[in-house]
Amino acid sequence: MDIFQAIRDRRSIRRYQDLPVEPEKIDQILEAARLAPSWKNLQCWRFIVVSDTSVRQRLLKAFHADNPGTKAIAGAPITIVVCADPRESGVENDISYYIADTAIAFEHLCLAAHALGLGTCWMGWFEEAAIKTVLGIPEPFKVVGVTPLGYPDQAPKPRPRKNLDEIVHHNRWEAP
Ligand SMILES: Cc1cc2nc3c(=O)[nH]c(=O)nc-3n(C[C@H](O)[C@H](O)[C@H](O)COP(=O)(O)O)c2cc1C
């Protein structure tokens, strides 16, 4: 799949088929994340692939019932928890770049999954302490995001995006 098509057609998927994901595909997706750029190439990210149903059940307690992604975690065969060690990244201009590093890797993962016919849904609304307890994630790791992974059981329409003229400036913030 062409990269522009993958970017254009990816959606957040919140309903999944009751089908397993081939381990080779999971490896391919993680490989795409591994290749992401990062602050000083320090690669602060770590990924926990949860395939065990009982672990997933315990993980669900970290997600609010009102979060539309909670059902996705419950229904997908795989959950991937994306963590980072902030010491393996930098801070500049008050920006903690471990979040940027990990987000890039996370999006590589989502796009690669889509290119392989699989669905993901970036989730940032969760109780971090609960996830760390269930999965035994040590300090000082942060949980940056979580995604379900599986074969989609829906084909959502594209969500709206701002037009380029709302978000792009040329040469200066405001044209004189
Ligand atoms: C940082 C981040 C956090 C998000 N957190 C959640 C979440 O907790 N639950 C959820 O259902 N979707 C979550 N989303 C998915 C967004 O709602 C979704 O990307 C957005 O509505 C655009 O839809 P699309 O991904 O289908 O293009 C999150 C997305 C991002 C990038």
Short mmCIF file of C-alpha atoms and ligand atoms in Angstrom, two decimals:
data_model
loop_
_atom_site.label_atom_id
_atom_site.label_comp_id
_atom_site.label_asym_id
_atom_site.label_seq_id
_atom_site.Cartn_x
_atom_site.Cartn_y
_atom_site.Cartn_z
CA MET A 1 0.00 0.00 0.00
CA ASP A 2 1.23 3.47 -0.94
CA ILE A 3 2.12 5.63 2.10
CA PHE A 4 -0.31 8.39 1.09
CA GLN A 5 -3.12 5.87 0.80
CA ALA A 6 -2.26 4.44 4.23
CA ILE A 7 -2.30 7.94 5.76
CA ARG A 8 -5.55 8.84 4.01
CA ASP A 9 -7.50 5.65 4.74
CA ARG A 10 -6.42 4.84 8.31
CA ARG A 11 -9.23 5.18 10.84
CA SER A 12 -9.60 4.67 14.56
CA ILE A 13 -11.21 1.24 14.76
CA ARG A 14 -13.39 0.46 17.75
CA ARG A 15 -15.09 -2.78 16.61
CA TYR A 16 -13.11 -5.92 15.83
CA GLN A 17 -13.73 -9.33 14.28
CA ASP A 18 -13.27 -12.38 16.45
CA LEU A 19 -10.16 -13.42 14.53
CA PRO A 20 -6.58 -13.90 15.74
CA VAL A 21 -3.75 -11.72 14.42
CA GLU A 22 -0.87 -13.61 12.79
CA PRO A 23 2.33 -13.31 14.90
CA GLU A 24 4.33 -12.36 11.76
CA LYS A 25 2.04 -9.38 11.26
CA ILE A 26 2.52 -8.27 14.86
CA ASP A 27 6.29 -8.49 14.31
CA GLN A 28 6.02 -6.44 11.09
CA ILE A 29 4.03 -3.76 12.90
CA LEU A 30 6.50 -3.60 15.79
CA GLU A 31 9.35 -3.42 13.29
CA ALA A 32 7.75 -0.33 11.73
CA ALA A 33 7.61 1.26 15.20
CA ARG A 34 11.22 0.29 15.90
CA LEU A 35 12.40 2.23 12.84
CA ALA A 36 10.93 5.57 14.00
CA PRO A 37 13.20 8.59 14.49
CA SER A 38 13.84 9.81 18.04
CA TRP A 39 15.68 12.38 20.14
CA LYS A 40 19.42 11.68 19.68
CA ASN A 41 18.31 8.28 18.36
CA LEU A 42 17.84 7.17 21.98
CA GLN A 43 14.68 5.15 21.21
CA CYS A 44 13.01 5.62 24.58
CA TRP A 45 9.99 3.49 23.65
CA ARG A 46 8.97 0.04 24.89
CA PHE A 47 5.97 -1.99 23.72
CA ILE A 48 3.95 -4.53 25.67
CA VAL A 49 1.91 -6.87 23.50
CA VAL A 50 -0.99 -8.27 25.48
CA SER A 51 -2.56 -11.39 23.98
CA ASP A 52 -3.61 -13.12 27.21
CA THR A 53 -7.35 -12.73 27.76
CA SER A 54 -7.12 -12.65 31.56
CA VAL A 55 -4.46 -9.91 31.45
CA ARG A 56 -6.67 -7.94 29.05
CA GLN A 57 -9.63 -8.33 31.45
CA ARG A 58 -7.58 -6.85 34.29
CA LEU A 59 -6.29 -4.08 32.01
CA LEU A 60 -9.85 -3.03 31.22
CA LYS A 61 -10.20 -1.63 34.75
CA ALA A 62 -7.83 1.17 33.70
CA PHE A 63 -10.32 2.46 31.10
CA HIS A 64 -13.36 4.57 31.85
CA ALA A 65 -16.70 3.15 30.69
CA ASP A 66 -17.38 6.45 28.90
CA ASN A 67 -14.25 6.11 26.76
CA PRO A 68 -15.44 4.99 23.30
CA GLY A 69 -12.25 2.95 22.95
CA THR A 70 -12.91 0.78 26.03
CA LYS A 71 -15.16 -1.59 24.06
CA ALA A 72 -12.43 -1.78 21.42
CA ILE A 73 -9.89 -2.97 23.98
CA ALA A 74 -12.44 -5.50 25.25
CA GLY A 75 -13.23 -6.81 21.76
CA ALA A 76 -9.83 -6.90 20.03
CA PRO A 77 -7.60 -9.98 20.27
CA ILE A 78 -4.46 -7.93 20.98
CA THR A 79 -3.71 -4.83 23.04
CA ILE A 80 -0.44 -2.95 22.61
CA VAL A 81 0.69 -0.70 25.45
CA VAL A 82 3.24 1.90 24.38
CA CYS A 83 5.60 3.06 27.15
CA ALA A 84 8.62 5.33 27.34
CA ASP A 85 11.58 6.00 29.58
CA PRO A 86 11.82 9.83 29.76
CA ARG A 87 15.53 9.51 30.68
CA GLU A 88 16.15 8.19 27.16
CA SER A 89 14.97 11.41 25.57
CA GLY A 90 15.33 15.16 26.04
CA VAL A 91 13.55 18.28 27.27
CA GLU A 92 13.85 21.52 25.33
CA ASN A 93 11.68 24.65 25.40
CA ASP A 94 9.51 22.94 28.03
CA ILE A 95 8.74 20.13 25.60
CA SER A 96 9.30 16.59 26.89
CA TYR A 97 10.38 14.85 23.74
CA TYR A 98 9.78 11.32 25.01
CA ILE A 99 6.14 11.95 24.15
CA ALA A 100 7.03 13.03 20.61
CA ASP A 101 9.44 10.11 20.13
CA THR A 102 6.88 7.61 21.29
CA ALA A 103 4.03 9.19 19.36
CA ILE A 104 5.99 8.89 16.11
CA ALA A 105 6.69 5.22 16.78
CA PHE A 106 3.05 4.73 17.75
CA GLU A 107 1.82 6.24 14.50
CA HIS A 108 4.28 4.13 12.48
CA LEU A 109 2.69 1.17 14.22
CA CYS A 110 -0.85 2.33 13.40
CA LEU A 111 -0.06 2.98 9.73
CA ALA A 112 1.77 -0.34 9.32
CA ALA A 113 -1.18 -2.14 10.91
CA HIS A 114 -3.55 -0.45 8.50
CA ALA A 115 -1.35 -1.39 5.52
CA LEU A 116 -1.65 -5.04 6.65
CA GLY A 117 -5.46 -4.84 6.86
CA LEU A 118 -5.50 -4.47 10.65
CA GLY A 119 -7.16 -1.82 12.81
CA THR A 120 -5.85 0.26 15.72
CA CYS A 121 -7.14 3.09 17.89
CA TRP A 122 -4.75 5.45 19.65
CA MET A 123 -6.00 5.71 23.25
CA GLY A 124 -4.73 8.32 25.66
CA TRP A 125 -7.53 8.40 28.22
CA PHE A 126 -6.73 5.78 30.87
CA GLU A 127 -5.59 5.45 34.44
CA GLU A 128 -1.85 5.09 34.08
CA ALA A 129 -1.22 3.75 37.59
CA ALA A 130 -3.67 0.90 37.02
CA ILE A 131 -1.98 -0.12 33.75
CA LYS A 132 1.44 -0.02 35.40
CA THR A 133 0.25 -2.22 38.26
CA VAL A 134 -1.44 -4.80 36.03
CA LEU A 135 1.54 -5.08 33.66
CA GLY A 136 4.32 -4.58 36.23
CA ILE A 137 5.74 -1.54 34.43
CA PRO A 138 8.57 -0.10 36.57
CA GLU A 139 9.44 3.51 37.38
CA PRO A 140 10.34 5.80 35.68
CA PHE A 141 8.47 4.46 32.63
CA LYS A 142 5.44 6.39 31.43
CA VAL A 143 2.51 4.87 29.58
CA VAL A 144 2.07 7.12 26.56
CA GLY A 145 -0.71 5.28 24.75
CA VAL A 146 -2.61 2.06 24.28
CA THR A 147 -4.16 0.55 21.19
CA PRO A 148 -6.33 -2.43 20.44
CA LEU A 149 -5.14 -4.43 17.42
CA GLY A 150 -7.17 -6.78 15.26
CA TYR A 151 -9.17 -7.21 12.09
CA PRO A 152 -11.71 -4.38 11.77
CA ASP A 153 -15.41 -5.12 11.97
CA GLN A 154 -16.36 -1.63 10.80
CA ALA A 155 -15.31 0.86 8.12
CA PRO A 156 -15.79 4.29 9.72
CA LYS A 157 -16.19 7.36 7.55
CA PRO A 158 -13.33 9.87 7.68
CA ARG A 159 -13.53 12.34 10.57
CA PRO A 160 -13.27 15.99 9.58
CA ARG A 161 -9.94 17.78 9.48
CA LYS A 162 -9.12 21.49 9.38
CA ASN A 163 -8.39 22.87 5.94
CA LEU A 164 -4.79 23.66 5.06
CA ASP A 165 -5.54 27.40 4.98
CA GLU A 166 -6.53 27.19 8.68
CA ILE A 167 -3.27 25.60 9.78
CA VAL A 168 -0.53 26.72 7.38
CA HIS A 169 1.25 30.08 7.32
CA HIS A 170 3.74 31.15 4.70
CA ASN A 171 6.89 33.04 5.67
CA ARG A 172 5.28 34.71 8.74
CA TRP A 173 2.53 33.87 11.23
CA GLU A 174 0.23 36.45 9.68
CA ALA A 175 0.50 37.84 6.21
CA PRO A 176 1.25 41.63 6.44
C1 LIG B 1 -3.27 11.24 21.56
C2 LIG B 1 -4.59 10.60 21.19
C3 LIG B 1 -5.39 10.09 22.19
C4 LIG B 1 -6.61 9.47 21.88
N1 LIG B 1 -7.36 8.91 22.88
C5 LIG B 1 -8.48 8.22 22.57
C6 LIG B 1 -9.20 7.53 23.59
O1 LIG B 1 -8.84 7.54 24.77
N2 LIG B 1 -10.32 6.86 23.21
C7 LIG B 1 -10.75 6.81 21.92
O2 LIG B 1 -11.75 6.15 21.67
N3 LIG B 1 -10.07 7.44 20.93
C8 LIG B 1 -8.94 8.13 21.22
N4 LIG B 1 -8.22 8.75 20.22
C9 LIG B 1 -8.67 8.64 18.81
C10 LIG B 1 -9.22 9.97 18.28
O3 LIG B 1 -10.51 10.20 18.80
C11 LIG B 1 -9.25 9.89 16.73
O4 LIG B 1 -7.92 9.74 16.25
C12 LIG B 1 -9.87 11.15 16.10
O5 LIG B 1 -11.22 11.26 16.45
C13 LIG B 1 -9.77 11.12 14.57
O6 LIG B 1 -10.36 9.94 14.05
P1 LIG B 1 -9.53 8.95 13.13
O7 LIG B 1 -8.39 8.40 13.95
O8 LIG B 1 -10.49 7.85 12.73
O9 LIG B 1 -9.03 9.72 11.95
C14 LIG B 1 -7.03 9.38 20.52
C15 LIG B 1 -6.18 9.87 19.51
C16 LIG B 1 -4.97 10.45 19.84
C17 LIG B 1 -4.06 10.91 18.73
#
